Short mmCIF file of C-alpha atoms in Angstrom, two decimals:
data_model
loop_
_atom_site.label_atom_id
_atom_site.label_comp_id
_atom_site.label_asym_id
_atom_site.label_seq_id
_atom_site.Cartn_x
_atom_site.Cartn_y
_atom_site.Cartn_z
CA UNK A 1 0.00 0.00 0.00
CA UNK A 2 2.51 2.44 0.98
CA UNK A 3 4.97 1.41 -1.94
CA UNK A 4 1.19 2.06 -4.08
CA UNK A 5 1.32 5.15 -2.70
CA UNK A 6 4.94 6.17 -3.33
CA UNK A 7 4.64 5.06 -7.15
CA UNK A 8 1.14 6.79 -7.68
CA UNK A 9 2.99 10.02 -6.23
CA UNK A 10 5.96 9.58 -8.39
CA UNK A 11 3.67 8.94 -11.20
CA UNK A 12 1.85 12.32 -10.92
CA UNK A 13 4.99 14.54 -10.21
CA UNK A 14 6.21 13.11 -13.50
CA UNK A 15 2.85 13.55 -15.03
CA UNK A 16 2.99 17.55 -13.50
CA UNK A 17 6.49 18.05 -14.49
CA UNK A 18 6.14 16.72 -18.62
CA UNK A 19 2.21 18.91 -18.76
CA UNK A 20 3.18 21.95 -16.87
CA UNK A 21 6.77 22.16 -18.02
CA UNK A 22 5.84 21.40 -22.01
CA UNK A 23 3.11 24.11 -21.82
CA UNK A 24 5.69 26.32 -20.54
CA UNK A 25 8.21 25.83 -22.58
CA UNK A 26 6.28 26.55 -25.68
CA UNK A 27 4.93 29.66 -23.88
CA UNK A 28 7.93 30.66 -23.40
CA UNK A 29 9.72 30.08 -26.78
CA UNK A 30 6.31 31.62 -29.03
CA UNK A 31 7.84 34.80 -26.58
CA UNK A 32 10.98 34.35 -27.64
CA UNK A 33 10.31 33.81 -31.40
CA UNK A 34 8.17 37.38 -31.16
CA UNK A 35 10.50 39.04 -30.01
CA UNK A 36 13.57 37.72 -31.34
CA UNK A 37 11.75 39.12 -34.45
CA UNK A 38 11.22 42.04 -33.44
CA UNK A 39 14.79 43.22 -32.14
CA UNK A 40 16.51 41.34 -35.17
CA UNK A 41 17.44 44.94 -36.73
CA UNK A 42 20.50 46.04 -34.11
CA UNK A 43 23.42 44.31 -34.68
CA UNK A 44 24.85 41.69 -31.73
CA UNK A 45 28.18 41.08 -32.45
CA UNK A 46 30.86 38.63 -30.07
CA UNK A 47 33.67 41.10 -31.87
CA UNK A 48 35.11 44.75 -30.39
CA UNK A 49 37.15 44.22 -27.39
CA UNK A 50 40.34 44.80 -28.76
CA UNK A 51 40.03 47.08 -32.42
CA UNK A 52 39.21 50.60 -31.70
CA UNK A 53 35.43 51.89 -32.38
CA UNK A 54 36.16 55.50 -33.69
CA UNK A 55 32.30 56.18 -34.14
CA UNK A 56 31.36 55.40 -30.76
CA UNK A 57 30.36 58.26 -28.96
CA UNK A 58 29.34 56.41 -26.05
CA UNK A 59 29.25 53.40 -24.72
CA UNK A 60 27.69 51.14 -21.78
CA UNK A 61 28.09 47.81 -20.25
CA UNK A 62 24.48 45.78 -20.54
CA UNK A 63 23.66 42.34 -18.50
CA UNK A 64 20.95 40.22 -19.09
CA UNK A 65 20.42 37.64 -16.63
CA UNK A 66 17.96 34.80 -16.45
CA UNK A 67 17.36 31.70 -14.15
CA UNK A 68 15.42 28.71 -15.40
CA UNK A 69 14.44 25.54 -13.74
CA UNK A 70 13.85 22.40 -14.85
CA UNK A 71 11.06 20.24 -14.17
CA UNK A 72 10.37 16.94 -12.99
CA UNK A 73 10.40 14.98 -15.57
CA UNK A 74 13.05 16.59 -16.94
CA UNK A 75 15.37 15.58 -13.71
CA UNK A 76 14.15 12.21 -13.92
CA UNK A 77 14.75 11.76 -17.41
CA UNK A 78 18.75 12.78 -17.12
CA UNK A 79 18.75 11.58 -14.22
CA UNK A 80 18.24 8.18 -15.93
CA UNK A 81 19.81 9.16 -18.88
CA UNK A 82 23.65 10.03 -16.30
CA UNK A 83 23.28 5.88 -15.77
CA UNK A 84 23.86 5.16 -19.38
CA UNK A 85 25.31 7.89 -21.10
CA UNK A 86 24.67 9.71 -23.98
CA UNK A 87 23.07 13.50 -24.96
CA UNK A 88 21.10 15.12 -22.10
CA UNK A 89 18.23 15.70 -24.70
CA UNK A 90 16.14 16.75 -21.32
CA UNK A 91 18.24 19.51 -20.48
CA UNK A 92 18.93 21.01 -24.18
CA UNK A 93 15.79 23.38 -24.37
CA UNK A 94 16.50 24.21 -21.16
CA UNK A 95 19.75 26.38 -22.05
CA UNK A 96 18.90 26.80 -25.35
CA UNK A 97 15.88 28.89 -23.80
CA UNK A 98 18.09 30.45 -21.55
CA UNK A 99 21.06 31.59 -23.25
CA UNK A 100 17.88 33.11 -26.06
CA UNK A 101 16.36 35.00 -22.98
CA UNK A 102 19.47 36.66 -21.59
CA UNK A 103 20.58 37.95 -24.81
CA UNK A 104 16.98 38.76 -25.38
CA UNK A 105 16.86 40.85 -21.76
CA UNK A 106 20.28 42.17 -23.13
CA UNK A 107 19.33 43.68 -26.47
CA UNK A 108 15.86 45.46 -24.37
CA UNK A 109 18.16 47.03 -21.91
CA UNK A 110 20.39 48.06 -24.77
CA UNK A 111 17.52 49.34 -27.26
CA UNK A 112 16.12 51.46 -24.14
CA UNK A 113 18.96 53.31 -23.86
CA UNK A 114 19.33 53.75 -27.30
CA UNK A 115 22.40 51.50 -28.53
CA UNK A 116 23.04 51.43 -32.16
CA UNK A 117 24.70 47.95 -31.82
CA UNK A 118 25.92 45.72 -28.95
CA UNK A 119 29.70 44.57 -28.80
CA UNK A 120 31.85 41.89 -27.66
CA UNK A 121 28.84 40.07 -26.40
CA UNK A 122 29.89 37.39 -24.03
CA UNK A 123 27.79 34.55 -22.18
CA UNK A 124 27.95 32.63 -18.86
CA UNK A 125 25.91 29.45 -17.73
CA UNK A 126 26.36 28.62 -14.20
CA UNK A 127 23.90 26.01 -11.77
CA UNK A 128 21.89 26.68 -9.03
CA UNK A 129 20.97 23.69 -6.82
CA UNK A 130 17.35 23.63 -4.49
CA UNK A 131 18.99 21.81 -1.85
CA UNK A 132 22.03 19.04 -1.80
CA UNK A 133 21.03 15.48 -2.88
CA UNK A 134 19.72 14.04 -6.03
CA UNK A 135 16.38 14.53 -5.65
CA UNK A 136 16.53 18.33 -5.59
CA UNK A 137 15.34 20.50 -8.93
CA UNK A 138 18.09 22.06 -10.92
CA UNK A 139 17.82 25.97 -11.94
CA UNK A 140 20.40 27.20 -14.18
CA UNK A 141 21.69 30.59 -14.45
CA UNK A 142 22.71 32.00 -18.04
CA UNK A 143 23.98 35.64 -18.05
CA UNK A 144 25.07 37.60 -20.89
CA UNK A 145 26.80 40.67 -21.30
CA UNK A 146 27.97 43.08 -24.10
CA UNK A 147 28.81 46.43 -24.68
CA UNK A 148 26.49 48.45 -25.78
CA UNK A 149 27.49 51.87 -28.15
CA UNK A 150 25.98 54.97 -30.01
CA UNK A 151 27.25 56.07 -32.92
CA UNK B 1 30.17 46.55 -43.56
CA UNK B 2 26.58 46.47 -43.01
CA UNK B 3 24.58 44.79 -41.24
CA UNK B 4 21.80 42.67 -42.45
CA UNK B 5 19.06 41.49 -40.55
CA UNK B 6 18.31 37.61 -40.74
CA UNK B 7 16.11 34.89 -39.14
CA UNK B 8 17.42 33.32 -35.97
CA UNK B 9 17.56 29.26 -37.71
CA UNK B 10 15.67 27.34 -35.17
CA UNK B 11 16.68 23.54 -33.61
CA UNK B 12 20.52 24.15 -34.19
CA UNK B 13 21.05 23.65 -30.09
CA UNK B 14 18.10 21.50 -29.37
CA UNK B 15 17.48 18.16 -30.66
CA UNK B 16 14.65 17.25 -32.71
CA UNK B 17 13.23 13.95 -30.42
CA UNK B 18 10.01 13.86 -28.73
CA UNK B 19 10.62 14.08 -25.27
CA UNK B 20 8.52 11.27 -24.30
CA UNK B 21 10.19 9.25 -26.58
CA UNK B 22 13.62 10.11 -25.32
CA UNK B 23 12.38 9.18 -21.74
CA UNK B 24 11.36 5.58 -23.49
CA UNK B 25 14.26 4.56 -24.55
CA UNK B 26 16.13 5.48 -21.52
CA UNK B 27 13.37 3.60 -19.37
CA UNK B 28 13.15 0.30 -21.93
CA UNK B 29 17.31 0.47 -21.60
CA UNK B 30 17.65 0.37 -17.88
CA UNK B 31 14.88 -1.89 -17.45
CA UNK B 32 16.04 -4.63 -19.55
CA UNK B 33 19.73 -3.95 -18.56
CA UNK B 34 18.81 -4.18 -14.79
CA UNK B 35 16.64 -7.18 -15.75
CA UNK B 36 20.08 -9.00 -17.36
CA UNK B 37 21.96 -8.16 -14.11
CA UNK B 38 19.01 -9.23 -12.13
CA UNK B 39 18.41 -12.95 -13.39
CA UNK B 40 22.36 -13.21 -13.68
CA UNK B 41 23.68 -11.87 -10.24
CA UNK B 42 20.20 -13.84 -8.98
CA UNK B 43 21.24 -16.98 -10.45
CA UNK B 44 24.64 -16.43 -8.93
CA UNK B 45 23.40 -15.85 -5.61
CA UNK B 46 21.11 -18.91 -5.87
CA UNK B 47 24.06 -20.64 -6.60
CA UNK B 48 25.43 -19.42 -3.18
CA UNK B 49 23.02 -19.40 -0.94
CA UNK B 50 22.72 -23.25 -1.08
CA UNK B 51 26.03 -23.52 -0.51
CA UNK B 52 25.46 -22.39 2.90
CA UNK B 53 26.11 -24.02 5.86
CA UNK B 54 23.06 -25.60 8.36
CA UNK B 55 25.23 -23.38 11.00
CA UNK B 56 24.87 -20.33 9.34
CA UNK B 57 21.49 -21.15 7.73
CA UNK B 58 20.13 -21.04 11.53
CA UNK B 59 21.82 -17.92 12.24
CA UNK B 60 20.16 -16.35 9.21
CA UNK B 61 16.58 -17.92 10.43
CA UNK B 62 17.25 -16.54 13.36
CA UNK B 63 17.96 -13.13 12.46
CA UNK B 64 14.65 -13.23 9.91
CA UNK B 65 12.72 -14.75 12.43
CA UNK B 66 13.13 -11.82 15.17
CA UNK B 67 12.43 -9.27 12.47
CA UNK B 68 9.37 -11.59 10.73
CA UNK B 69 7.84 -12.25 14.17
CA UNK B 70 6.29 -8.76 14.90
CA UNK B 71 5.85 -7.36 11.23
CA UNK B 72 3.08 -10.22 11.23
CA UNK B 73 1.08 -8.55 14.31
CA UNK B 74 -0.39 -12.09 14.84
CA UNK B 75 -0.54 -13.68 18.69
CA UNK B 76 2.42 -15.88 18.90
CA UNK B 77 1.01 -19.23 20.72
CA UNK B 78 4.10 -20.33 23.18
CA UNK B 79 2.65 -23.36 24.95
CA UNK B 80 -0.81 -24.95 23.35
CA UNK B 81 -1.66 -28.67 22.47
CA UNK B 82 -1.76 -28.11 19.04
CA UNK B 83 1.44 -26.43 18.74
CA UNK B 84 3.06 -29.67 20.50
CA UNK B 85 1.06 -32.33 18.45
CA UNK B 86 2.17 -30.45 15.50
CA UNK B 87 6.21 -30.17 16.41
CA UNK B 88 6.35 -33.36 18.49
CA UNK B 89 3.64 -35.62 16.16
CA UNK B 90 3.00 -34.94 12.81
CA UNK B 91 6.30 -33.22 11.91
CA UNK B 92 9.05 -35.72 13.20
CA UNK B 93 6.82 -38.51 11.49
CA UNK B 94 7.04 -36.59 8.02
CA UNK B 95 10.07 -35.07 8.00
CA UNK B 96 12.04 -36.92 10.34
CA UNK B 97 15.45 -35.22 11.23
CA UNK B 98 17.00 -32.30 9.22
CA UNK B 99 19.45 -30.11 9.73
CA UNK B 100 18.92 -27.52 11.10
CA UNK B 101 15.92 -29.09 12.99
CA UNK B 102 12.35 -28.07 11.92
CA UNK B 103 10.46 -25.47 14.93
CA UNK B 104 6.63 -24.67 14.54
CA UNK B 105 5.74 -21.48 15.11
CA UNK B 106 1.96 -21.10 15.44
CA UNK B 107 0.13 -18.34 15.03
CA UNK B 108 -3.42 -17.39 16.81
CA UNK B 109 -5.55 -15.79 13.68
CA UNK B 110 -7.50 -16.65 11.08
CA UNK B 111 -5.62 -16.62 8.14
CA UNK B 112 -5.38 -20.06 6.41
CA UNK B 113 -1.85 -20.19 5.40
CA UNK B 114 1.77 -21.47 6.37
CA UNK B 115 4.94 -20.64 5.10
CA UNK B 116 8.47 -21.43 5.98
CA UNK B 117 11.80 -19.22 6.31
CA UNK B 118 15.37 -20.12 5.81
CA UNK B 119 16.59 -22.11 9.48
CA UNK B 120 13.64 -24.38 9.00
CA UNK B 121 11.07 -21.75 11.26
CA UNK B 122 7.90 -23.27 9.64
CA UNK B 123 4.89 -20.89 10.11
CA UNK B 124 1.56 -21.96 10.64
CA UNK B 125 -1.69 -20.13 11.19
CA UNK B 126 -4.66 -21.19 13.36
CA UNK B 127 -7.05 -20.62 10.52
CA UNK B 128 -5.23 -23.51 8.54
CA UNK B 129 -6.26 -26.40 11.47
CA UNK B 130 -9.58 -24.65 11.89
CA UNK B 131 -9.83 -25.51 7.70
CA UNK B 132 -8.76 -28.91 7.55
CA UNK B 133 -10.51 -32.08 7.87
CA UNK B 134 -8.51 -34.24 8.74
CA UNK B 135 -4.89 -35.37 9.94
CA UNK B 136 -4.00 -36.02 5.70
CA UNK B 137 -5.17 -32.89 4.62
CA UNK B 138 -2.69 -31.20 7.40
CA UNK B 139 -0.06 -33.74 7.14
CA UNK B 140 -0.04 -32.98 3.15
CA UNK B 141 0.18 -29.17 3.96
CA UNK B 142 3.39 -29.68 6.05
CA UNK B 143 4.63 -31.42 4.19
CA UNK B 144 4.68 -29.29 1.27
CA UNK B 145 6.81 -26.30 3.47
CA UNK B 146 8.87 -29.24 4.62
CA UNK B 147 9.64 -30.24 0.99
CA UNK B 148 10.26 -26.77 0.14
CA UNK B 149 12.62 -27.04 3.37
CA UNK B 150 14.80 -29.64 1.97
CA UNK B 151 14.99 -27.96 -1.16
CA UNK B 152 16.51 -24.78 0.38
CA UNK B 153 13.79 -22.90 -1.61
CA UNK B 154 14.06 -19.99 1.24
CA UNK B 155 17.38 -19.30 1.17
CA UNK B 156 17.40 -19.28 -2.99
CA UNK B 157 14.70 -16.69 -2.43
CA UNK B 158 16.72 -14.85 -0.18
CA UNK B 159 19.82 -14.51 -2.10
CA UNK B 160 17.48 -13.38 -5.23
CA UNK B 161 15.80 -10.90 -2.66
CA UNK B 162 19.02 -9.70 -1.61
CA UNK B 163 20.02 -8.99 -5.08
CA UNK B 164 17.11 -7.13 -5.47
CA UNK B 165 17.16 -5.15 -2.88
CA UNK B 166 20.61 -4.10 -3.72
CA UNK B 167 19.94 -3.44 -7.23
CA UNK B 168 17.50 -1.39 -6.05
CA UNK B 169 19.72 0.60 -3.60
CA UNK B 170 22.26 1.22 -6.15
CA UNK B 171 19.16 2.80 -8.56
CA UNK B 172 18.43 4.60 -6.08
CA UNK B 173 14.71 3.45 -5.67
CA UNK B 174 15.18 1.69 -2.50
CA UNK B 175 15.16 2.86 1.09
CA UNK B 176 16.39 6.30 0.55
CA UNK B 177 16.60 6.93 4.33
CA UNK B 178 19.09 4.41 5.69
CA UNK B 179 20.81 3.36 2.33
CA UNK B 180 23.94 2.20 4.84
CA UNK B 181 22.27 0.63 6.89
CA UNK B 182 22.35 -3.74 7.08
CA UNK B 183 19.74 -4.28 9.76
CA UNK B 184 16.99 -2.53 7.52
CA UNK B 185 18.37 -4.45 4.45
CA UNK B 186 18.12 -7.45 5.93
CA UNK B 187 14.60 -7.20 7.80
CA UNK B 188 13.12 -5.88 4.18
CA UNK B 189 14.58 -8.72 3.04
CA UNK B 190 12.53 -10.52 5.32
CA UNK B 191 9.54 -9.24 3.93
CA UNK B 192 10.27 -10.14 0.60
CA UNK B 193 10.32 -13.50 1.56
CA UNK B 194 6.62 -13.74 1.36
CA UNK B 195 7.25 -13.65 -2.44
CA UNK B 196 6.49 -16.09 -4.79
CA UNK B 197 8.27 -19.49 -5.01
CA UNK B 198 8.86 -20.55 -9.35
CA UNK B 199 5.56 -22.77 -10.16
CA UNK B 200 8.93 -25.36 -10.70
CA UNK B 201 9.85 -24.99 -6.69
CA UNK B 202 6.11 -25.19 -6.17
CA UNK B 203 5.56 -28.49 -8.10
CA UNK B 204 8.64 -30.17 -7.02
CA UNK B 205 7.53 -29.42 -3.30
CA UNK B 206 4.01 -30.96 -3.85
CA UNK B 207 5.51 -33.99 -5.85
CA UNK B 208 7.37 -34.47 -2.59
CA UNK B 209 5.02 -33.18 0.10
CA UNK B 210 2.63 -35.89 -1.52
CA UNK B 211 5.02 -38.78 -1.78
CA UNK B 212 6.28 -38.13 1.86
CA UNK B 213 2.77 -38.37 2.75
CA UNK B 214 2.19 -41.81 0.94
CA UNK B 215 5.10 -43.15 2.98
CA UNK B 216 3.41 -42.04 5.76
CA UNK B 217 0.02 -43.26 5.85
CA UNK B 218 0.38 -46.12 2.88
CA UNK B 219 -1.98 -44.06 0.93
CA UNK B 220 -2.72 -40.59 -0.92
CA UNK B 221 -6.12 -40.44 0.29
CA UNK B 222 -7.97 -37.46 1.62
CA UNK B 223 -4.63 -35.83 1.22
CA UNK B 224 -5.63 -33.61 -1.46
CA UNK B 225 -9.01 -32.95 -0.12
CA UNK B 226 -7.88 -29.56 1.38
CA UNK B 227 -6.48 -27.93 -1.65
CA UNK B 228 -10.10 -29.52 -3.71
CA UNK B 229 -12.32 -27.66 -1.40
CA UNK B 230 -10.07 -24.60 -2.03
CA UNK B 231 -10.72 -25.03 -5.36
CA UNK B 232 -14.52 -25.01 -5.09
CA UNK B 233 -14.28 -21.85 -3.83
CA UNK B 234 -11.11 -19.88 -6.15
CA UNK B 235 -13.96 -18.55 -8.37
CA UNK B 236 -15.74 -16.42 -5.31
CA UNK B 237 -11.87 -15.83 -4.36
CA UNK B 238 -12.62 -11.75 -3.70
CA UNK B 239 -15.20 -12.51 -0.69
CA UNK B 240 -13.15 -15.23 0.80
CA UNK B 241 -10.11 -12.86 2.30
CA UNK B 242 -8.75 -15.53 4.27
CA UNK B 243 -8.49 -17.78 1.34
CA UNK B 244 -7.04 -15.64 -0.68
CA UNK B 245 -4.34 -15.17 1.87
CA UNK B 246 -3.21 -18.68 0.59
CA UNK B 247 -3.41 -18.33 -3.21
CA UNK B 248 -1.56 -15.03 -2.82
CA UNK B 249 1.74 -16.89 -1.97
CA UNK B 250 0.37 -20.73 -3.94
CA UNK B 251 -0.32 -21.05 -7.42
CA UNK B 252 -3.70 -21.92 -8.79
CA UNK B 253 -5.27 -25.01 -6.59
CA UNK B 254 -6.94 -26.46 -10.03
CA UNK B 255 -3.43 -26.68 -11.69
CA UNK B 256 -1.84 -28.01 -8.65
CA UNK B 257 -4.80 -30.89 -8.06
CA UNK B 258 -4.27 -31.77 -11.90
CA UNK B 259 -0.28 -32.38 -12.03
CA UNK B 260 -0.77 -34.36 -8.74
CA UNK B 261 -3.27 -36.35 -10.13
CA UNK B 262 -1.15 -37.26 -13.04
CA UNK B 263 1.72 -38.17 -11.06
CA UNK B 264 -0.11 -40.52 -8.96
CA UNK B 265 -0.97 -42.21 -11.87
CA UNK B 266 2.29 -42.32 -13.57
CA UNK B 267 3.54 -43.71 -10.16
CA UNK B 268 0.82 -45.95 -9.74
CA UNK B 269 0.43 -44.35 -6.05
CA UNK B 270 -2.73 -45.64 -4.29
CA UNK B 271 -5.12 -41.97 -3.88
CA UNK B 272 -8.00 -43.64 -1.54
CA UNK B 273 -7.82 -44.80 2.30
CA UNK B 274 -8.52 -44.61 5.78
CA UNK B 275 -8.93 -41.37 7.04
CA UNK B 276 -6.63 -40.40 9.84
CA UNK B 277 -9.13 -38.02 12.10
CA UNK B 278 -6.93 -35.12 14.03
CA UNK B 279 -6.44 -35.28 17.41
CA UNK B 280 -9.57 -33.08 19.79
CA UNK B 281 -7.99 -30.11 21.16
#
């Protein structure tokens, strides 16, 4: 009964995490898409720390930051897939979705203040963990920064 | 240079598989891997554990024994009549001596059932005399754990339940709480002994049970009765909880009944007699 209990549990969690976490994820990537789209026209470039930018009469540092979590099927799923190997298919929106977002919060930052383009663009992943232990849900942190100029 | 606008290209960092189909494969993988390992280390520990000695075999019943005892939350019967006509009478008489000797545990409630753990701790349940009709049908029930006895059936299934129960610690799936600790191992391990014995264990202990009873009384008669009026009633099995007590750790009664049947005639085993009456308690 108990053990019933404990795999009826499970079940739903996993049932929660694959619903709740797909619905989501396409919410969130439909926003991305838009506005991806819609910020297309200022250049983001990973070039400009080093050659000189004579046109640039002024220039600011920009972050964009985002933290995403998984979900619980998506734990489960590498968790199984770290006992054999292979891609982490699970976690692959996941950043993809992040690294998207920051540069997306970057470029809104850097339009408000009126940037012409956005330099030497540069990005950083790092984890957060809930709590120590396997069972905890993973958030991971993707920040990107860039300088931004006006010509 | 200028700068032209394009489309982001989509799926470059992100692989184009179904999520649920992802989680499939990794499931139908570790299942059938663990499965291999299972059956293999299994085997291998069947292998082992009836290699064991009588000496250590009664330290393990033992052990099994003080953890079974009060996860059954059944009245333990010390001193009653019944308890010494079955350990001083009927057992001796079919089993005779073994090594480690046979003990009767009885147990006051109404479940129709015994069982038997590794250190020859044979379990048997009021509910069981209350059932049967007569000394045979008992005497053929005995038996039966007694055959299973010989066979070291229990300590097979403990070496497969300890591989189990490791396999399961290692996944992860187990007891998350004391993953160190033996004791708990060992007393879940216990539990797990009220698993299933293979329908080949099963067969071969009734092929026995019933030829030890033969010897005994010069006939097969009335032996079977028990296990035919079980039968009767396997249909209605969902009202009759106590019953079902019994198929839950036997195989189907019907099935049984016929392979005996054919074995008595193969072995041209006389299946009518006297009826032995049990003893008024």
């Amino acid at each position: 009964m108990g053990n019933f209990l404990e795999i009826l549990i499970f079940l739903s969690l996993l049932a929660l995490g694959y619903f709740a976490g797909r619905y989501f994820e396409r919410k969130h990537y439909k926003s991305i898409r838009l506005r991806e789209s819609q910020m297309l026209y200022i250049p983001l470039v990973t070039f400009g720390a080093k050659p000189p930018w004579p046109n640039a009469k002024e220039a600011k540092l920009f972050v964009g930051c985002v933290v995403i979590s998984t979900d619980y099927f998506k734990t489960i799923s590498a968790g199984l897939r770290n006992l054999v190997g292979g891609r982490v298919m699970a976690y692959e929106t996941l950043l993809d979705r992040g690294r998207r977002e920051a540069l997306l919060r970057l470029k809104e930052q850097a339009i408000e203040w009126g940037a012409s383009q956005i330099l030497n663009v540069r990005l950083e992943t790092s984890s957060i963990w809930g709590a120590e232990g396997k069972q905890s849900v993973g958030n991971v942190e993707v920040i990107a920064y860039g300088t931004g100029i006006k010509e | 240079m200028k700068y032209t606008p394009k489309p982001i290209p989509e799926g470059i960092n992100v692989t184009p598989q179904h999520p649920l189909l992802d989680f499939g494969y990794l499931i139908a993988t570790i299942v059938l891997i663990s499965a291999l390992i299972f059956f293999s280390l299994g085997w291998l520990a069947e292998w082992l554990a009836i290699k064991i000695s009588p000496t250590t075999e009664t330290q393990i019943g033992q052990m099994l024994l003080s953890t079974t005892m009060p996860a059954l939350s059944s009245n333990v019967l010390q001193t009653d009549p019944r308890l010494d006509y079955l350990q001083n009478n009927l057992l001796p008489a079919l089993a005779g001596k073994t090594q480690p000797p046979l003990t009767v545990h009885l147990f006051d409630d109404d479940i129709i059932n015994a069982a038997i753990l590794p250190g020859g701790h044979i379990l048997v349940w009021t509910g069981l005399l209350k059932a049967v009709q007569s000394e045979n049908e008992l005497a053929f029930v005995l038996a039966h754990e007694v055959a299973h006895f010989k066979h070291r059936d229990p300590l097979r299934m403990l070496g497969r339940s300890l591989v189990m129960l490791s396999l399961l610690t290692v996944l992860g799936i187990g007891n998350n709480q004391s993953l160190a600790g033996l004791p708990s191992l060992v007393s879940q391990t216990g539990e797990l002994i009220g698993l299933q014995y293979s329908r080949q264990q099963e067969q071969a202990a009734d092929e026995e049970a019933l030829s030890n009873v033969i010897q005994h009384y010069g006939h097969g008669g009335q032996a079977l009765d028990f296990f035919k009026r079980l039968a009767e009633k396997e249909p209605q099995r969902g009202g009759e909880l106590n019953i079902s007590r019994y198929f839950s750790t036997h195989p189907p009664t019907l099935e049984r009944l016929a392979q005996l049947a054919q074995l008595a005639k193969v072995r041209g085993w006389t299946m009518t007699g006297a009826i032995t009456p049990l003893p008024r308690w």
